[in-house]
CSV table of C-alpha atoms in Angstrom, one decimal:
chain,number,residue,atom,x,y,z
Y,1,UNK,CA,0.0,0.0,0.0
Y,2,UNK,CA,1.4,3.4,-1.0
Y,3,UNK,CA,1.2,6.0,1.7
Y,4,UNK,CA,0.5,9.6,0.8
Y,5,UNK,CA,2.8,12.2,2.4
Y,6,UNK,CA,0.6,15.0,3.7
Y,7,UNK,CA,3.1,17.0,5.8
Y,8,UNK,CA,6.9,17.3,5.2
Y,9,UNK,CA,9.2,19.2,7.5
Y,10,UNK,CA,12.7,19.8,6.2
Y,11,UNK,CA,15.6,21.4,8.3
Y,12,UNK,CA,13.0,23.4,10.2
Y,13,UNK,CA,14.0,25.9,12.9
Y,14,UNK,CA,11.3,27.3,15.2
Y,15,UNK,CA,11.1,30.0,17.8
Y,16,UNK,CA,10.2,33.6,18.2
Y,17,UNK,CA,11.6,36.9,16.8
Y,18,UNK,CA,11.2,40.2,18.4
Y,19,UNK,CA,12.8,43.6,17.7
Y,20,UNK,CA,15.9,42.9,19.8
Y,21,UNK,CA,16.7,39.2,19.3
Y,22,UNK,CA,15.6,35.7,18.2
Y,23,UNK,CA,14.8,32.9,20.5
Y,24,UNK,CA,15.3,29.6,18.8
Y,25,UNK,CA,13.6,26.7,20.5
Y,26,UNK,CA,14.4,23.9,18.1
Y,27,UNK,CA,16.4,23.5,14.9
Y,28,UNK,CA,17.1,20.8,12.3
Y,29,UNK,CA,13.7,19.3,12.5
Y,30,UNK,CA,12.9,16.8,9.8
Y,31,UNK,CA,9.9,14.5,9.5
Y,32,UNK,CA,7.1,13.4,7.3
Y,33,UNK,CA,3.5,12.6,8.2
Y,34,UNK,CA,1.2,10.5,6.1
Y,35,UNK,CA,-2.5,10.4,5.3
Y,36,UNK,CA,-4.4,8.5,7.9
Y,37,UNK,CA,-1.5,8.5,10.3
Y,38,UNK,CA,-1.8,9.6,14.0
Y,39,UNK,CA,1.3,11.2,15.3
Y,40,UNK,CA,2.1,12.2,18.9
Y,41,UNK,CA,4.6,14.9,19.9
Y,42,UNK,CA,6.1,14.4,23.3
Y,43,UNK,CA,8.4,16.6,25.3
Y,44,UNK,CA,9.0,18.7,28.4
Y,45,UNK,CA,7.2,22.0,28.9
Y,46,UNK,CA,8.7,24.9,27.2
Y,47,UNK,CA,10.5,22.9,24.5
Y,48,UNK,CA,8.5,24.1,21.5
Y,49,UNK,CA,5.7,21.6,21.0
Y,50,UNK,CA,3.0,24.3,20.7
Y,51,UNK,CA,5.4,26.6,18.8
Y,52,UNK,CA,5.9,23.8,16.2
Y,53,UNK,CA,2.1,23.4,15.8
Y,54,UNK,CA,1.6,27.1,15.5
Y,55,UNK,CA,4.4,27.3,12.9
Y,56,UNK,CA,2.8,24.4,10.9
Y,57,UNK,CA,-0.4,26.5,10.7
Y,58,UNK,CA,1.4,29.7,9.8
Y,59,UNK,CA,0.3,31.4,13.0
Y,60,UNK,CA,3.9,32.3,13.6
Y,61,UNK,CA,6.7,32.4,11.1
Y,62,UNK,CA,9.4,29.7,10.9
Y,63,UNK,CA,13.0,30.8,11.6
Y,64,UNK,CA,14.5,28.6,8.9
Y,65,UNK,CA,13.8,25.5,6.8
Y,66,UNK,CA,10.8,24.4,4.9
Y,67,UNK,CA,7.3,23.0,5.5
Y,68,UNK,CA,5.2,21.3,2.8
Y,69,UNK,CA,1.5,20.6,3.2
Y,70,UNK,CA,0.1,18.2,0.6
Y,71,UNK,CA,3.3,18.7,-1.5
Y,72,UNK,CA,2.9,22.5,-1.5
Y,73,UNK,CA,5.4,24.9,0.2
Y,74,UNK,CA,3.9,26.8,3.1
Y,75,UNK,CA,5.1,30.0,1.3
Y,76,UNK,CA,2.7,29.3,-1.6
Y,77,UNK,CA,-0.4,28.7,0.5
Y,78,UNK,CA,-2.5,31.7,1.3
Y,79,UNK,CA,-4.7,32.0,4.4
Y,80,UNK,CA,-7.9,30.8,2.8
Y,81,UNK,CA,-6.3,27.8,1.2
Y,82,UNK,CA,-4.5,27.0,4.5
Y,83,UNK,CA,-7.8,26.9,6.3
Y,84,UNK,CA,-8.9,24.1,3.9
Y,85,UNK,CA,-5.7,22.2,4.5
Y,86,UNK,CA,-5.0,22.4,8.3
Y,87,UNK,CA,-7.2,22.9,11.3
Y,88,UNK,CA,-5.9,23.3,14.9
Y,89,UNK,CA,-7.3,23.0,18.4
Y,90,UNK,CA,-5.2,25.1,20.8
Y,91,UNK,CA,-5.2,25.0,24.6
Y,92,UNK,CA,-6.3,28.6,25.0
Y,93,UNK,CA,-9.8,29.2,26.1
Y,94,UNK,CA,-12.0,30.5,23.2
Y,95,UNK,CA,-13.4,33.9,23.9
Y,96,UNK,CA,-16.8,34.3,22.1
Y,97,UNK,CA,-19.3,36.0,24.4
Y,98,UNK,CA,-22.9,34.8,23.8
Y,99,UNK,CA,-21.9,32.2,21.2
Y,100,UNK,CA,-23.4,28.7,21.3
Y,101,UNK,CA,-21.6,25.4,20.6
Y,102,UNK,CA,-23.4,25.3,17.2
Y,103,UNK,CA,-22.1,28.8,16.3
Y,104,UNK,CA,-18.6,27.9,17.3
Y,105,UNK,CA,-18.6,24.7,15.3
Y,106,UNK,CA,-20.2,26.6,12.4
Y,107,UNK,CA,-17.1,28.8,12.3
Y,108,UNK,CA,-15.2,25.7,11.2
Y,109,UNK,CA,-17.0,26.0,7.9
Y,110,UNK,CA,-15.8,29.5,7.2
Y,111,UNK,CA,-13.3,28.5,4.5
Y,112,UNK,CA,-16.3,27.3,2.5
Y,113,UNK,CA,-18.9,29.9,3.1
Y,114,UNK,CA,-17.8,32.9,1.1
Y,115,UNK,CA,-17.7,36.6,2.1
Y,116,UNK,CA,-21.1,36.7,3.9
Y,117,UNK,CA,-20.4,33.6,6.0
Y,118,UNK,CA,-23.8,32.0,5.5
Y,119,UNK,CA,-23.9,28.3,6.0
Y,120,UNK,CA,-25.4,26.2,3.2
Y,121,UNK,CA,-27.4,23.0,3.7
Y,122,UNK,CA,-24.1,21.0,3.3
Y,123,UNK,CA,-22.4,23.2,5.9
Y,124,UNK,CA,-25.2,22.6,8.4
Y,125,UNK,CA,-24.9,18.9,7.8
Y,126,UNK,CA,-21.2,19.0,8.4
Y,127,UNK,CA,-21.7,21.0,11.6
Y,128,UNK,CA,-24.3,18.5,12.9
Y,129,UNK,CA,-22.1,15.5,12.0
Y,130,UNK,CA,-19.1,17.0,13.9
Y,131,UNK,CA,-21.1,17.8,16.9
Y,132,UNK,CA,-22.5,14.3,17.1
Y,133,UNK,CA,-19.0,12.7,16.5
Y,134,UNK,CA,-17.7,14.6,19.6
Y,135,UNK,CA,-20.7,13.6,21.8
Y,136,UNK,CA,-22.0,17.1,22.5
Y,137,UNK,CA,-25.2,17.1,20.5
Y,138,UNK,CA,-27.1,17.6,23.8
Y,139,UNK,CA,-25.2,20.9,24.3
Y,140,UNK,CA,-25.4,22.3,20.7
Y,141,UNK,CA,-27.6,25.3,21.8
Y,142,UNK,CA,-25.7,25.9,25.0
Y,143,UNK,CA,-23.6,29.1,25.4
Y,144,UNK,CA,-19.8,28.4,25.5
Y,145,UNK,CA,-19.5,30.2,28.9
Y,146,UNK,CA,-21.8,27.6,30.4
Y,147,UNK,CA,-19.7,24.6,29.4
Y,148,UNK,CA,-17.2,22.7,31.5
Y,149,UNK,CA,-13.6,22.7,30.3
Y,150,UNK,CA,-14.0,19.2,28.8
Y,151,UNK,CA,-17.2,20.2,27.0
Y,152,UNK,CA,-15.5,23.3,25.6
Y,153,UNK,CA,-12.6,21.1,24.4
Y,154,UNK,CA,-15.1,18.8,22.6
Y,155,UNK,CA,-16.7,21.8,21.0
Y,156,UNK,CA,-13.3,23.0,19.7
Y,157,UNK,CA,-12.5,19.5,18.3
Y,158,UNK,CA,-15.9,19.5,16.6
Y,159,UNK,CA,-15.0,22.9,15.0
Y,160,UNK,CA,-11.8,21.3,13.7
Y,161,UNK,CA,-13.7,18.3,12.3
Y,162,UNK,CA,-16.3,20.5,10.7
Y,163,UNK,CA,-13.5,22.4,9.0
Y,164,UNK,CA,-12.9,19.1,7.0
Y,165,UNK,CA,-9.2,19.4,6.5
Y,166,UNK,CA,-6.7,16.6,5.7
Y,167,UNK,CA,-4.6,17.7,8.7
Y,168,UNK,CA,-5.9,18.3,12.2
Y,169,UNK,CA,-3.5,19.4,14.9
Y,170,UNK,CA,-4.4,19.1,18.6
Y,171,UNK,CA,-2.3,20.9,21.1
């Protein structure tokens, strides 16, 4: 069986740049991830796991090296196209006052909705499917502020599933 490479990391350096200096957390990173594969990143706190995930999503710039998603260089992928290739669930608490679980998960469909952000029938079906897959259908009309941390995490995962990307990153 031929495995399809979905993510390729080549000589990657990650960290942060500010006006005065560069903080490099890791360098010389090389790996490939394949379609259908589940990969786990382990390491001590403060060693760059979240930074790597944010770099893979283009939330923060890489310091050096290359990243390819679906064979395409990260440099060639614009924001809209990136949202159709990679979804991410971060550890930060989502701040959306007065938003329901359904509305949050619906935002996962934004790469497909166009300028006005209106959900089509297909989008609604994808939202419903993701909510059911995460076991929070009974909370779909609940406000995010009313959820437990675990329920909020399930809602965030449902949003990533509704985004329907070939790569999902969980921090």
